[in-house]
Amino acid sequence: MGRDVEQGAFSREDRVRYRQKVRRCLDVFALMLDDFGFDADRPMTGLEIELNLMDPAAEPAMRNEEILAAIADPLFQTELGQFNLELNAKPRLIEGTGFTDYEQDLHSSLTRADERAAKSDARIVLVGILPTLTERHLVADNLSTNERYRVLNDQIVGARGEDIELDIRGVERLQTHTDSIAPEAACTSLQFHLQVAPDSFADYWNASQAIAGVQVAVGANSPFLYGRQLWAETRIALFQQATDTRPDELKAQGVRPRVWFGERWITSIFDLFEENVRYFPPLLPICEDEDPVEVLHAGGVPQLAELRLHNGTVYRWNRPVYDIMDGRPHLRVENRVLPAGPTVVDMLANAAFYFGLARGLAEADRPIWSQLTFSSAEENFHAAARRGMDAVLHWPRLGDVPVTRLVLDTLLPTAATGLDRFGVAPAERDRLLGIIEQRCRTGRNGAVWQTEAVWAAERRHGLDRDAALHHMAGRYAQLQRSNEPVHTWPVD
């Protein structure tokens, strides 16, 4: 956020000044795209993993501040809820054995963090939505104590002007209201970062949008919320609704939601930043002292702090990122569609599939976005979130096709080609893409395992839904530590 603020500290003058500063940053960004030297020689990748804290009774453990202090590692940060943490893996190249390096580092970090959490009677769980969360857990009092979350909550709820409605219709239906954004804390995601050159950004973003539905279908891991079985990836609907600043009247007028798939293919990263400024009022109008025009004219690298902050409050599923590392600016696609978990190796399989497929499609002779309508890509995304491995998606030249067949017959070879272009070692490529292949052949991802485990507990062991969810969550946490892919997990 740039600096600490107090709740209710924003005046009309703050908002006017911020809006002017954001537009000034946008103008400077346009100039930079024309003739500035962005770092893109060897594209780095990054991973962010949002984590849940669970106590021995399989309930959410509201202890992130205490556990974060015990971990004492800058790679770990707070997240929205007191039962959340975030782990930021060190950026790296994926050529050679880069994925193995990721796996070793993630294992080391998570094992150490889990040992510290155990001293606070908690354990770390990698899952899209902790299945034992209920309405009594997701309340404003359980937001993390960092003031920025309280301010963000006040701004979103204040912009809406009324309670936030949650209405998710899946296998079962959830219909309720909330007076805070606390339900958003249930959404724990896995985010991939891919550094790209300015002139190829549009290709990678368009490719990422085109495959978002496929990613969600094979990686779904969030079937339960408030005791109900909803979508295979309920996190998609929950995140969109829990942060919606629009009352019904603005929805009817076609005002865009802040959690947004988008509405068109792009030709430049500038399209996305410009849309964010044009369509979305500022939530956190915090200005820094830098004059980006003066910095640019002096030969420096502008921070563009206001534009970056505003960009961070528009929750695109594939978000554009401008950042600076070692004094050089760079651009990234931040892919945000997937849930955390089930295991480290499952997440790295998801990463290999995404990085490889994005590159394979971005560099294809005939772009996928010239054959697939944007509305079809969005429909695929929501169909995949609802149905997961059972989704039927629309794909050029194939028509409507089961996602498992689409992946096995068409997309896995493309992903393998993309990983080869990154220079990924063949053994790494085959091991990780093999996990995606086996998920599709067995029809089992995290969401399928969770639902099968709950059904087994209910039907074979006579447990009610609440007891079945607690039993499943405990078993999930045990199996997760084996780091065996979820398609191999036993249900009992």
XYZ file of C-alpha atoms in Angstrom:
492
model
C 0.000 0.000 0.000
C 2.991 2.329 0.162
C 2.465 3.545 3.722
C 0.274 2.855 6.740
C -3.063 4.637 6.897
C -5.830 4.936 9.403
C -9.376 3.881 8.698
C -11.489 6.620 7.193
C -8.427 8.767 6.487
C -9.239 9.515 2.828
C -10.656 12.908 1.928
C -12.147 14.122 -1.336
C -8.894 15.927 -1.992
C -6.995 12.645 -1.527
C -9.143 10.976 -4.170
C -8.816 13.810 -6.669
C -5.033 13.967 -6.193
C -4.721 10.199 -6.481
C -6.796 10.043 -9.660
C -4.620 12.735 -11.238
C -1.464 10.932 -10.142
C -2.649 7.591 -11.516
C -3.319 9.173 -14.893
C 0.104 10.811 -14.827
C 1.646 7.413 -14.116
C -0.333 5.902 -16.980
C 1.024 8.531 -19.389
C 4.583 7.809 -18.247
C 4.003 4.072 -18.591
C 2.912 4.613 -22.210
C 6.150 6.515 -22.893
C 8.199 3.755 -21.287
C 6.582 1.083 -23.432
C 7.673 2.988 -26.542
C 11.388 3.246 -25.884
C 12.433 2.043 -22.402
C 14.707 -0.948 -21.807
C 12.680 -3.565 -19.927
C 14.403 -6.611 -18.468
C 13.351 -9.588 -20.587
C 16.595 -11.279 -21.635
C 16.054 -14.425 -19.566
C 12.446 -14.629 -18.392
C 12.154 -15.391 -14.701
C 9.224 -17.187 -13.092
C 7.702 -16.892 -9.635
C 5.207 -18.663 -7.359
C 3.018 -17.379 -4.528
C 1.135 -19.835 -2.331
C -1.576 -18.820 0.115
C -1.748 -21.129 3.116
C -4.303 -22.182 5.711
C -3.650 -22.761 9.402
C -5.593 -25.636 10.951
C -5.743 -26.790 14.566
C -5.755 -30.429 15.806
C -9.574 -30.500 15.657
C -9.416 -29.580 11.922
C -10.775 -26.117 12.693
C -9.165 -22.945 11.308
C -6.450 -21.697 13.670
C -6.600 -17.892 14.075
C -2.909 -17.529 14.913
C -1.095 -16.161 11.889
C 0.578 -13.255 13.685
C 2.018 -15.509 16.373
C 3.125 -18.151 13.844
C 4.587 -15.591 11.444
C 6.729 -14.191 14.264
C 7.944 -17.707 15.056
C 8.780 -18.453 11.413
C 10.773 -15.199 11.139
C 11.281 -15.575 7.389
C 10.637 -12.669 4.973
C 9.355 -15.152 2.368
C 6.266 -15.602 4.574
C 3.725 -12.816 4.963
C 0.302 -12.233 6.433
C -2.814 -12.668 4.339
C -6.377 -11.441 4.766
C -7.586 -13.849 7.461
C -5.959 -14.692 10.765
C -5.909 -18.338 9.615
C -3.920 -17.438 6.461
C -0.271 -16.996 5.534
C 1.409 -16.440 2.176
C 4.656 -17.962 0.948
C 6.529 -16.190 -1.845
C 9.019 -18.518 -3.518
C 12.265 -16.989 -4.729
C 11.998 -16.170 -8.464
C 14.032 -18.344 -10.768
C 14.516 -19.719 -14.272
C 12.802 -23.024 -15.011
C 15.381 -24.177 -17.542
C 17.264 -27.332 -16.656
C 16.164 -28.539 -13.221
C 14.471 -25.313 -12.144
C 11.313 -27.139 -11.077
C 13.312 -29.451 -8.819
C 14.904 -26.370 -7.280
C 11.432 -24.956 -6.652
C 10.309 -28.240 -5.105
C 13.262 -28.472 -2.748
C 12.943 -24.844 -1.635
C 9.181 -25.086 -1.109
C 9.542 -28.306 0.875
C 12.226 -26.791 3.043
C 10.264 -23.590 3.696
C 6.966 -25.355 4.383
C 8.546 -27.992 6.637
C 10.242 -25.334 8.722
C 7.071 -23.239 8.894
C 5.028 -26.302 9.867
C 7.427 -27.027 12.722
C 6.971 -23.467 14.001
C 3.204 -23.680 13.579
C 3.126 -26.914 15.590
C 4.448 -25.001 18.599
C 1.274 -22.906 18.354
C -0.876 -26.050 18.075
C -1.496 -25.590 14.368
C -0.444 -27.043 11.037
C -0.209 -25.692 7.516
C -2.687 -26.942 4.933
C -2.493 -26.320 1.182
C -6.086 -26.233 -0.083
C -8.268 -23.861 -2.091
C -10.887 -23.474 0.649
C -10.409 -25.002 4.098
C -13.415 -27.367 4.157
C -14.280 -26.811 7.817
C -14.755 -23.033 7.504
C -18.167 -21.757 8.581
C -19.870 -18.373 8.766
C -18.756 -17.921 12.365
C -15.118 -18.037 11.261
C -15.391 -15.571 8.372
C -16.214 -12.374 10.234
C -14.514 -8.983 10.426
C -13.000 -9.747 13.845
C -10.965 -12.528 12.252
C -9.297 -10.326 9.644
C -5.549 -10.053 10.100
C -4.515 -7.234 12.401
C -2.488 -5.430 9.724
C -4.326 -2.148 9.260
C -4.307 -2.309 5.473
C -6.827 -5.171 5.530
C -9.205 -3.183 7.729
C -8.919 -0.193 5.426
C -9.517 -2.323 2.360
C -12.558 -3.871 4.023
C -13.978 -0.453 4.874
C -13.420 0.831 1.347
C -15.056 -2.150 -0.379
C -18.022 -2.307 1.978
C -18.369 1.479 1.878
C -18.311 1.526 -1.931
C -21.082 -1.060 -2.025
C -23.155 0.703 0.614
C -24.916 -2.461 1.791
C -24.244 -6.042 2.873
C -22.470 -8.315 0.406
C -24.650 -11.135 -0.896
C -23.228 -14.615 -1.431
C -25.351 -16.803 -3.690
C -23.567 -19.835 -5.126
C -25.607 -22.535 -6.834
C -23.762 -25.769 -7.363
C -24.447 -29.368 -6.340
C -26.025 -27.684 -3.320
C -26.815 -24.002 -2.823
C -25.340 -21.399 -0.495
C -27.277 -18.178 0.015
C -26.252 -15.747 2.741
C -25.086 -12.199 3.445
C -21.958 -10.732 5.008
C -21.115 -7.272 6.327
C -17.377 -7.596 5.558
C -14.960 -9.015 2.994
C -13.890 -11.705 5.475
C -15.294 -14.547 3.289
C -12.628 -13.631 0.743
C -10.082 -15.002 3.216
C -11.441 -18.481 2.486
C -9.978 -18.227 -1.032
C -6.407 -19.493 -0.859
C -4.735 -19.523 -4.236
C -1.621 -20.540 -6.119
C -0.286 -17.730 -8.294
C 2.231 -18.026 -11.106
C 4.378 -15.144 -12.351
C 5.903 -15.178 -15.824
C 8.234 -12.386 -16.919
C 7.690 -11.333 -20.541
C 8.938 -8.696 -22.966
C 6.655 -5.727 -23.755
C 6.183 -6.750 -27.382
C 5.114 -10.301 -26.458
C 3.033 -9.481 -23.367
C -0.279 -9.450 -25.251
C 0.406 -12.891 -26.722
C 1.121 -14.399 -23.304
C -1.849 -12.692 -21.639
C -4.228 -13.758 -24.402
C -2.901 -17.323 -24.226
C -3.331 -17.310 -20.446
C -6.934 -16.181 -20.784
C -7.638 -18.854 -23.393
C -6.408 -21.685 -21.135
C -7.786 -20.406 -17.811
C -10.739 -22.793 -17.993
C -8.511 -25.778 -18.693
C -6.257 -24.890 -15.756
C -9.193 -24.639 -13.379
C -10.776 -27.878 -14.553
C -7.682 -30.028 -13.976
C -6.532 -28.133 -10.855
C -9.845 -27.628 -8.999
C -9.540 -28.101 -5.233
C -12.338 -26.111 -3.540
C -15.633 -28.034 -3.557
C -16.930 -27.170 -0.058
C -17.898 -23.953 1.717
C -19.981 -23.500 4.865
C -20.678 -27.233 4.895
C -22.144 -27.323 1.393
C -20.852 -28.927 -1.779
C -20.927 -26.172 -4.389
C -18.636 -25.839 -7.431
C -15.551 -27.946 -8.120
C -13.643 -24.659 -7.731
C -15.982 -22.665 -5.478
C -13.158 -20.188 -4.890
C -13.906 -18.568 -8.268
C -17.495 -17.630 -7.397
C -16.700 -16.780 -3.784
C -13.870 -14.393 -4.613
C -15.951 -12.601 -7.222
C -18.928 -12.139 -4.901
C -17.062 -11.402 -1.652
C -15.247 -8.392 -3.130
C -18.066 -7.030 -5.296
C -18.386 -3.270 -4.768
C -21.531 -3.035 -6.940
C -25.070 -2.918 -5.572
C -27.737 -4.500 -7.770
C -28.448 -1.251 -9.615
C -24.849 -0.922 -10.821
C -24.767 -4.582 -11.833
C -27.883 -3.995 -13.945
C -26.166 -1.039 -15.605
C -23.251 -3.216 -16.694
C -20.621 -1.762 -14.354
C -17.611 -4.092 -14.348
C -16.845 -6.196 -11.260
C -13.460 -5.740 -9.573
C -12.882 -9.483 -9.827
C -12.873 -9.594 -13.579
C -12.166 -12.001 -16.403
C -12.048 -9.097 -18.836
C -14.019 -8.588 -22.028
C -11.625 -8.660 -25.010
C -8.335 -9.887 -26.370
C -5.602 -7.253 -26.126
C -2.827 -5.902 -28.350
C -0.654 -4.409 -25.559
C -0.227 -4.487 -21.790
C -1.235 -0.839 -21.912
C -4.788 -1.920 -22.780
C -5.162 -3.553 -19.364
C -3.728 -0.718 -17.289
C -5.792 1.804 -19.232
C -8.986 -0.213 -18.678
C -8.241 -0.426 -14.961
C -7.924 3.361 -14.739
C -10.950 4.032 -16.942
C -13.419 1.593 -15.402
C -12.553 1.367 -11.690
C -12.629 4.132 -9.064
C -9.749 4.069 -6.584
C -10.193 2.075 -3.383
C -6.973 3.147 -1.648
C -6.073 6.696 -2.790
C -2.570 6.797 -1.327
C -0.063 9.090 -3.043
C 3.704 8.907 -2.893
C 6.105 11.836 -3.341
C 7.632 10.684 -6.622
C 6.917 12.674 -9.785
C 7.214 9.961 -12.454
C 7.687 12.495 -15.253
C 10.688 14.057 -13.539
C 12.204 10.656 -12.804
C 11.802 9.551 -16.415
C 13.285 12.756 -17.814
C 16.235 12.413 -15.426
C 16.977 8.964 -16.848
C 15.689 7.063 -13.809
C 13.182 4.237 -13.444
C 9.792 5.515 -12.213
C 8.186 3.499 -9.436
C 4.656 4.317 -10.718
C 3.461 3.537 -7.194
C -0.076 4.851 -7.607
C -0.675 2.954 -10.848
C 0.681 -0.239 -9.306
C -1.447 0.165 -6.192
C -4.580 0.761 -8.254
C -3.743 -2.235 -10.420
C -3.528 -4.341 -7.252
C -7.142 -3.530 -6.351
C -8.510 -4.767 -9.688
C -8.552 -8.538 -9.349
C -8.099 -9.842 -12.866
C -7.673 -13.602 -13.103
C -4.624 -12.874 -15.255
C -3.207 -9.632 -13.928
C -0.626 -7.416 -15.631
C 2.321 -6.517 -13.401
C 4.897 -3.723 -13.694
C 7.731 -4.155 -11.230
C 11.371 -3.212 -10.661
C 14.175 -5.578 -9.671
C 17.813 -4.613 -9.281
C 17.063 -1.205 -10.758
C 15.534 -2.574 -13.985
C 11.808 -2.538 -14.780
C 10.079 -5.633 -16.058
C 6.603 -6.881 -16.955
C 4.893 -10.049 -15.763
C 1.713 -11.986 -16.317
C 0.352 -12.970 -12.898
C -1.802 -16.066 -13.359
C -4.264 -16.215 -10.443
C -6.852 -18.814 -11.417
C -5.682 -21.852 -9.416
C -6.202 -22.951 -5.803
C -3.412 -23.946 -3.474
C -2.575 -27.629 -3.036
C -3.086 -30.476 -2.766
C 0.685 -31.143 -2.573
C 3.864 -29.379 -3.568
C 4.361 -31.740 -6.495
C 0.760 -31.207 -7.643
C 1.301 -27.441 -7.615
C 4.512 -27.766 -9.599
C 2.715 -29.984 -12.109
C 0.163 -27.192 -12.447
C 3.023 -24.729 -12.881
C 4.716 -26.796 -15.592
C 1.409 -27.187 -17.426
C 0.730 -23.447 -17.274
C 4.201 -22.191 -18.190
C 4.574 -24.704 -20.994
C 1.093 -24.271 -22.424
C 1.236 -20.471 -22.239
C 4.489 -20.400 -24.165
C 3.421 -23.043 -26.657
C 0.254 -21.129 -27.515
C 1.814 -17.647 -27.351
C 4.421 -18.654 -29.934
C 2.111 -20.721 -32.159
C 1.959 -19.859 -35.857
C -1.791 -19.259 -35.640
C -2.802 -17.627 -32.341
C -5.491 -19.433 -30.377
C -7.193 -16.079 -29.734
C -7.736 -15.640 -33.464
C -9.828 -18.828 -33.431
C -11.567 -18.713 -30.032
C -13.962 -15.928 -29.145
C -13.301 -14.124 -25.892
C -16.829 -14.930 -24.706
C -16.119 -18.640 -25.289
C -12.947 -18.389 -23.196
C -14.960 -16.832 -20.362
C -17.718 -19.443 -20.659
C -15.073 -22.168 -20.531
C -13.651 -20.611 -17.364
C -16.943 -20.673 -15.495
C -17.971 -24.102 -16.830
C -14.645 -25.478 -15.583
C -15.070 -23.878 -12.164
C -18.504 -25.467 -11.822
C -17.784 -28.929 -13.184
C -14.031 -29.440 -12.798
C -12.852 -32.691 -14.382
C -16.349 -33.287 -15.784
C -16.397 -29.980 -17.685
C -17.086 -29.845 -21.401
C -15.253 -26.908 -22.998
C -15.399 -25.298 -26.419
C -12.182 -25.427 -28.448
C -11.335 -24.414 -32.005
C -11.680 -27.210 -34.605
C -12.919 -29.589 -31.889
C -16.181 -27.948 -30.891
C -17.485 -28.975 -27.479
C -15.080 -31.506 -25.989
C -14.564 -33.093 -22.528
C -11.685 -31.277 -20.871
C -9.842 -34.508 -20.119
C -9.800 -35.428 -23.817
C -8.785 -31.892 -24.782
C -5.801 -32.039 -22.421
C -4.692 -35.563 -23.330
C -5.031 -35.290 -27.092
C -4.211 -31.633 -27.777
C -2.809 -29.539 -24.941
C -0.232 -31.767 -23.250
C 1.885 -31.958 -26.430
C 1.682 -28.164 -26.731
C 2.745 -27.761 -23.098
C 5.671 -30.129 -23.676
C 6.786 -28.037 -26.656
C 6.605 -24.876 -24.550
C 8.687 -26.396 -21.765
C 11.264 -27.502 -24.320
C 11.531 -23.880 -25.476
C 12.186 -22.844 -21.882
C 14.987 -25.414 -21.799
C 13.352 -27.567 -19.116
C 15.110 -30.893 -18.659
C 13.144 -33.682 -20.402
C 12.922 -35.738 -17.209
C 11.443 -32.746 -15.350
C 9.012 -32.100 -18.190
C 7.820 -35.698 -18.389
C 7.509 -36.178 -14.618
C 5.366 -33.095 -14.060
C 3.231 -33.261 -17.193
C 2.785 -36.955 -16.405
C 0.933 -35.939 -13.237
C -1.489 -33.838 -15.301
C -1.908 -36.779 -17.692
C -2.725 -39.171 -14.863
C -5.225 -36.757 -13.338
C -7.042 -36.750 -16.659
C -6.866 -40.536 -17.088
C -8.101 -41.241 -13.550
C -10.551 -38.323 -13.499
C -9.289 -37.322 -10.062
C -8.017 -33.937 -8.883
C -8.214 -32.366 -5.430
C -11.899 -31.492 -5.719
C -12.812 -35.045 -6.757
C -10.793 -36.549 -3.903
C -12.416 -34.238 -1.361
C -15.959 -34.995 -2.489
C -15.302 -38.752 -2.686
C -13.769 -38.713 0.791
C -16.763 -36.869 2.254
C -19.250 -39.143 0.508
C -17.391 -42.182 1.834
C -17.446 -40.813 5.373
C -21.167 -40.083 5.126
C -22.324 -43.249 3.368
C -19.923 -45.892 4.629
C -19.301 -44.619 8.134
C -22.581 -42.851 8.874
C -21.050 -39.466 9.708
C -23.072 -36.298 9.316
C -21.761 -33.617 6.942
C -19.916 -31.616 9.588
C -18.148 -34.671 11.023
C -17.370 -35.940 7.512
C -15.755 -32.627 6.574
C -13.620 -32.603 9.700
C -12.597 -36.220 9.091
C -11.734 -35.443 5.472
C -9.738 -32.316 6.382
C -7.634 -34.257 8.859
C -6.987 -37.040 6.364
C -6.173 -34.485 3.652
C -3.557 -32.842 5.889
C -1.921 -36.228 6.524
C -1.786 -37.257 2.874
C -0.512 -33.849 1.843
C 2.695 -34.438 3.760
C 3.479 -37.514 1.668
C 3.880 -35.259 -1.405
C 2.313 -38.010 -3.493
C 0.113 -36.607 -6.280
C -3.553 -36.379 -5.354
C -4.673 -38.780 -8.089
C -2.868 -41.543 -6.123
C -4.490 -40.784 -2.754
C -6.741 -43.460 -1.223
C -10.237 -42.298 -0.340
C -10.384 -44.247 2.955
